[in-house]
PDB file of C-alpha atoms in Angstrom:
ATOM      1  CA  UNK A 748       0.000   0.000   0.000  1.00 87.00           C
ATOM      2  CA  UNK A 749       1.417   3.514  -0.835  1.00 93.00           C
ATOM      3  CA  UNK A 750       2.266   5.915   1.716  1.00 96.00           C
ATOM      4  CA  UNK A 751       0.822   9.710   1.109  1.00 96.00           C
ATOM      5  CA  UNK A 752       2.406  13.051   1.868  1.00 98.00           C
ATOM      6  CA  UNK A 753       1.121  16.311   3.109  1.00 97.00           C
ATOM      7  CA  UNK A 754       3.098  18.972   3.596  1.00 98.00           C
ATOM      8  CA  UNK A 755       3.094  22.546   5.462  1.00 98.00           C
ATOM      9  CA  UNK A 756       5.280  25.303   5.378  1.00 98.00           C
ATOM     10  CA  UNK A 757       4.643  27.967   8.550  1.00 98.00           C
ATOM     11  CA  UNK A 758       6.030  31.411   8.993  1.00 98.00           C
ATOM     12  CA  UNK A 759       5.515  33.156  11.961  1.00 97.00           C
ATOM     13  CA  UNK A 760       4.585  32.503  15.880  1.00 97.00           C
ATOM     14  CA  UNK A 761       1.344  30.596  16.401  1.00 95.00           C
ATOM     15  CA  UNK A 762      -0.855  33.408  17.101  1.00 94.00           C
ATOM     16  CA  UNK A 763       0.181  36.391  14.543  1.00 95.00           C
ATOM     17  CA  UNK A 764       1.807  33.466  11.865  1.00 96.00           C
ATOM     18  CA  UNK A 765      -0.192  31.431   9.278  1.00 96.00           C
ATOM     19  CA  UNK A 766       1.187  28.541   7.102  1.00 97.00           C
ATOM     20  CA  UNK A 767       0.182  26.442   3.600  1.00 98.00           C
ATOM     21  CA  UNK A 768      -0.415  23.124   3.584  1.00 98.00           C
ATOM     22  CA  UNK A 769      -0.026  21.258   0.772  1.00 98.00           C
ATOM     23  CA  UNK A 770      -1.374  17.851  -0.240  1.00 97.00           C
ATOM     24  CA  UNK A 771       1.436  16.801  -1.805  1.00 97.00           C
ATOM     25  CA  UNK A 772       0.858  12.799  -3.161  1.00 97.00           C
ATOM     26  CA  UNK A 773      -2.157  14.145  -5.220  1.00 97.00           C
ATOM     27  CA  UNK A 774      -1.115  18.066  -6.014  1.00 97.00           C
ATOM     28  CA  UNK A 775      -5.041  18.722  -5.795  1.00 96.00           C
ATOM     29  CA  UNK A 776      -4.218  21.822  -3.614  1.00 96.00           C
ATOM     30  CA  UNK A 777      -2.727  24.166  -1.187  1.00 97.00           C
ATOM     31  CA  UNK A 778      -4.400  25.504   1.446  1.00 97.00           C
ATOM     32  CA  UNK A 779      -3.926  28.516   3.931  1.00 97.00           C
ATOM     33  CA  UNK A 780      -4.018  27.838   7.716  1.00 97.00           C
ATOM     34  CA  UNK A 781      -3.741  29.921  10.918  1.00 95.00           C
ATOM     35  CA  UNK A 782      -4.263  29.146  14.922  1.00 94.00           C
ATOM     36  CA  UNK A 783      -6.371  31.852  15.118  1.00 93.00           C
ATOM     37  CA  UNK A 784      -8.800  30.889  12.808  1.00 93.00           C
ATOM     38  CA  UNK A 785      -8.462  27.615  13.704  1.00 92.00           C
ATOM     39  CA  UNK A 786     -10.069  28.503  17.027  1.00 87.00           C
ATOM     40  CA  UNK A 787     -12.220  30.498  15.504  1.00 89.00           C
ATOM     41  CA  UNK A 788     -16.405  29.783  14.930  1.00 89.00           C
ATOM     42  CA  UNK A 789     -16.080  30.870  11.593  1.00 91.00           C
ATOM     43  CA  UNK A 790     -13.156  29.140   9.205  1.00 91.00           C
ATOM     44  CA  UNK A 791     -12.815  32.235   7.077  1.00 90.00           C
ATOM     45  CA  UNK A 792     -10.783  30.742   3.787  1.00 93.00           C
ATOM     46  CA  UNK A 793      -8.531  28.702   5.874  1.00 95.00           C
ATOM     47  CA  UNK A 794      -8.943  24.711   6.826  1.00 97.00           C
ATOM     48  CA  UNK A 795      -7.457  23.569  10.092  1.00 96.00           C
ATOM     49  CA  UNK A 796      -5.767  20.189  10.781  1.00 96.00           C
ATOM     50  CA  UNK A 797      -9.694  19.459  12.294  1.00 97.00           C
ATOM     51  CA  UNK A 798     -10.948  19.652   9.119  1.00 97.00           C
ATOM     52  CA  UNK A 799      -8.744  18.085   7.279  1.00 97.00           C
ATOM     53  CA  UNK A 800      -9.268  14.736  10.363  1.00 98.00           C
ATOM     54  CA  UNK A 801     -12.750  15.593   9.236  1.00 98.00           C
ATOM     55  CA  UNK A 802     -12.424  15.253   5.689  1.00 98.00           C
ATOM     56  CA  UNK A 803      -9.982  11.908   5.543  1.00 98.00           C
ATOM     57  CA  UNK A 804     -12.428  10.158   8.075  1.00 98.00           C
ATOM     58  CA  UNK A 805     -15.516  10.883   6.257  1.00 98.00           C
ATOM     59  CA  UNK A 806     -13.970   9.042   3.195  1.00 98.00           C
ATOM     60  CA  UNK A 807     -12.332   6.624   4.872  1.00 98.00           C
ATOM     61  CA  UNK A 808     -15.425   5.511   6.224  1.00 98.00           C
ATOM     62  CA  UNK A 809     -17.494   5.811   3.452  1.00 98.00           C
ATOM     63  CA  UNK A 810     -15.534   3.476   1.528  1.00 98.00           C
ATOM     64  CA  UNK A 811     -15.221   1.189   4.945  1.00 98.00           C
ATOM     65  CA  UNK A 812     -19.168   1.484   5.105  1.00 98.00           C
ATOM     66  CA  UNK A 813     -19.584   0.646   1.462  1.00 98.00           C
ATOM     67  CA  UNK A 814     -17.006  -2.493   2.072  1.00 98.00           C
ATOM     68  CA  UNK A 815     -19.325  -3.740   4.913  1.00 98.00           C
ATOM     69  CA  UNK A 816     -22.474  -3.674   2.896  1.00 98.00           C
ATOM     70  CA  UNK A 817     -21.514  -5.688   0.684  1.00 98.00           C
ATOM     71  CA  UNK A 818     -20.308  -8.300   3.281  1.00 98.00           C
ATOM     72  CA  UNK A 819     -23.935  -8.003   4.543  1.00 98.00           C
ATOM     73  CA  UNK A 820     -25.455  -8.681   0.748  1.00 98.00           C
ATOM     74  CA  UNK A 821     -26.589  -5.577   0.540  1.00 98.00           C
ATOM     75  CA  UNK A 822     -25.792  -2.802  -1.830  1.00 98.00           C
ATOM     76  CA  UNK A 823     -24.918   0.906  -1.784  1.00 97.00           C
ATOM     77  CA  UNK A 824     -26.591   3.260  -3.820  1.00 97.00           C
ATOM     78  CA  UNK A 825     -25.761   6.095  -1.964  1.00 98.00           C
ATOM     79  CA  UNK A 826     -23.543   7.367   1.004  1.00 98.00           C
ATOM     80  CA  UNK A 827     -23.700  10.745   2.693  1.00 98.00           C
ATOM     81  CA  UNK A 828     -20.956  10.906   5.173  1.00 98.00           C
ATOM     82  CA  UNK A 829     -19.975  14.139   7.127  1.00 98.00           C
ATOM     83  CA  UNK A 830     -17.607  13.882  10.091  1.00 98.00           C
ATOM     84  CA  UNK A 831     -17.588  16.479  13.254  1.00 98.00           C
ATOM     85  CA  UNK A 832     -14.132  17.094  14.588  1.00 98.00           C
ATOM     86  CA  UNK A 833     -14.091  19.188  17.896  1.00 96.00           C
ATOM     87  CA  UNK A 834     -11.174  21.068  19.066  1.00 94.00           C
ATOM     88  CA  UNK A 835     -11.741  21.938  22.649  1.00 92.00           C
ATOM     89  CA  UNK A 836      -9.530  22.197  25.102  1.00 91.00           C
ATOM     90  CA  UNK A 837      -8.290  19.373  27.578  1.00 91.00           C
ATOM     91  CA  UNK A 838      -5.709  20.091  30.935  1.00 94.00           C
ATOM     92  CA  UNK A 839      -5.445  23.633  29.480  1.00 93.00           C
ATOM     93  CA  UNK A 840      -3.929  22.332  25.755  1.00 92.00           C
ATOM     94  CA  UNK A 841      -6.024  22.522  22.502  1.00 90.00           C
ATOM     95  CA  UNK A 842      -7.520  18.611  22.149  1.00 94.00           C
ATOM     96  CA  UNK A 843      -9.333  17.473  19.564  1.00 96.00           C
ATOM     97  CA  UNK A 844     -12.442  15.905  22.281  1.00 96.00           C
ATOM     98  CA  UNK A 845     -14.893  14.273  19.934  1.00 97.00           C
ATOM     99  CA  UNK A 846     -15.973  12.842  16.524  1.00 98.00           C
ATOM    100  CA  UNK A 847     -19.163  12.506  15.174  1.00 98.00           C
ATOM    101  CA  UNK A 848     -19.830  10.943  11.907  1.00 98.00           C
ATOM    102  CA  UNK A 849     -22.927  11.040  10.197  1.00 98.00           C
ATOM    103  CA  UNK A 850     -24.337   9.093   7.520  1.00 98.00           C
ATOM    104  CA  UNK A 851     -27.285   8.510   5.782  1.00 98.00           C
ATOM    105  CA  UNK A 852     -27.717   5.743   2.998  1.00 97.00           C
ATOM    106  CA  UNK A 853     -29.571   4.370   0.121  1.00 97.00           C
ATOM    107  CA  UNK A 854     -29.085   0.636   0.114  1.00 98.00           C
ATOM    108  CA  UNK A 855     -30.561  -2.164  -1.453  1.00 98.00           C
ATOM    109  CA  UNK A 856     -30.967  -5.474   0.383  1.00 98.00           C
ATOM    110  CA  UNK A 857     -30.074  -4.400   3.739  1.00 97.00           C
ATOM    111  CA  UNK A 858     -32.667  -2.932   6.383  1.00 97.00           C
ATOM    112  CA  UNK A 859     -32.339  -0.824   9.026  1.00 97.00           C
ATOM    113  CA  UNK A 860     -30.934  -2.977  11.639  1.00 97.00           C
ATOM    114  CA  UNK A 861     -28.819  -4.756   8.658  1.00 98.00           C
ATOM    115  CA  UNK A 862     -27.590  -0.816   7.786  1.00 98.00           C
ATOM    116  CA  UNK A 863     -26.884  -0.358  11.040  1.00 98.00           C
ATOM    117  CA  UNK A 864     -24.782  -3.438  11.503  1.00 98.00           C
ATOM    118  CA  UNK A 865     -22.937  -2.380   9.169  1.00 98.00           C
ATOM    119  CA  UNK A 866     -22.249   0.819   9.862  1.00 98.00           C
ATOM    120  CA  UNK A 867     -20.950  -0.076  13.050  1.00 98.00           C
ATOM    121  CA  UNK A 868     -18.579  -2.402  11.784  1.00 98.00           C
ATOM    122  CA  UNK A 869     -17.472   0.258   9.322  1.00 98.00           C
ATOM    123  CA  UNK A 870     -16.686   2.862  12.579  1.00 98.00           C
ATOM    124  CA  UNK A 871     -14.740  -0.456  14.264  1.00 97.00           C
ATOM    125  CA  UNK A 872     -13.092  -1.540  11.135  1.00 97.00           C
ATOM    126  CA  UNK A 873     -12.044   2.236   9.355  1.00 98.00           C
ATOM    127  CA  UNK A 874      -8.591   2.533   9.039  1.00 98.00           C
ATOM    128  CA  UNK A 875      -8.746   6.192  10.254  1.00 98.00           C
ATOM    129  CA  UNK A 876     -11.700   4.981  13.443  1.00 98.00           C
ATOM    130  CA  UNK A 877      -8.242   2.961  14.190  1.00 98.00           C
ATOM    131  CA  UNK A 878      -6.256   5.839  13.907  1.00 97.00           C
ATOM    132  CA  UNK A 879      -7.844   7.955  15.712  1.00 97.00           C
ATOM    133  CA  UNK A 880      -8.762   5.249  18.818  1.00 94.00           C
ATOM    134  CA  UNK A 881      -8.259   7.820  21.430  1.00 94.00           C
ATOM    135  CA  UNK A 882     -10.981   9.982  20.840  1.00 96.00           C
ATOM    136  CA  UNK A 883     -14.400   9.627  21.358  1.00 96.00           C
ATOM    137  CA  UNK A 884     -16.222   9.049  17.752  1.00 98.00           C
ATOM    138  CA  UNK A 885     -19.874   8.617  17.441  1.00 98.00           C
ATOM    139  CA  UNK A 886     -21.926   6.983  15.268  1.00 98.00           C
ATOM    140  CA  UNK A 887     -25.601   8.513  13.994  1.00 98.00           C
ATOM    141  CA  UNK A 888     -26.659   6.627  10.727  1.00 98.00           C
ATOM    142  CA  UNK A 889     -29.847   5.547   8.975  1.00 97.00           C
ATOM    143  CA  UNK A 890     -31.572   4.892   6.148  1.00 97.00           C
ATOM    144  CA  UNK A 891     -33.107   7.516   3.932  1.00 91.00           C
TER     145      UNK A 891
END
């Protein structure tokens, strides 16, 4: 299995300096990042190292999810996965202190306890859900 490289370049001190980061194995982008606004409610242009948790977990799972369907007999039609990553603060440090992943699905031959089965195992089995085992992730998923 390949290995895949981001990369950031930061100028500055944390709370007056901002950095790129750079998704560097697919060259799709390079995006601005800052503390501030990385505390901030509002995201303002910039993506955080949250967001970016947020984005490879909702498509790790998503493919995990769709994997686990089809181990169940059932089959995907559609996925909507969106992952909640919360920076709060923990023993006075910035801590990322919860996931929540949400999906909702269009499946054939599965119902909603089969769907739900599987979307468990998909949380369990993700390669990021592993990744990530030391935060609390929950799961809200159903059937559309």
């Amino acid at each position: 299995m390949p290995t895949r490289t981001a990369r950031t370049a930061w100028n500055g001190t944390l709370q007056e300096g901002s950095g790129q980061v750079e998704l560097s194995s697919s060259k799709v982008g390079t995006y601005e990042v800052s503390f501030p606004k990385r505390a901030a409610d509002e995201a303002d242009g910039t993506t955080s190292p949250e967001e970016l948790i947020a984005a490879a977990h909702s498509a790790c799972y998503a493919m995990a999810l769709s994997a686990e369907i089809g181990k169940a007999g059932g089959t995907p039609q559609a996925l909507e996965v969106s992952a909640d990553v919360t920076l709060g603060q923990k023993d006075g440090a910035p801590t990322i202190t919860g996931i929540t992943l949400t999906v909702r699905g269009e499946v054939e031959g599965l119902d909603a306890a089969g769907f739900d089965e599987a979307a468990q195992a998909a949380k369990v089995g993700c390669p990021v859900s592993k990744a990530l085992a030391g935060v609390d992730i929950t799961l809200d998923a159903s059937l559309d």
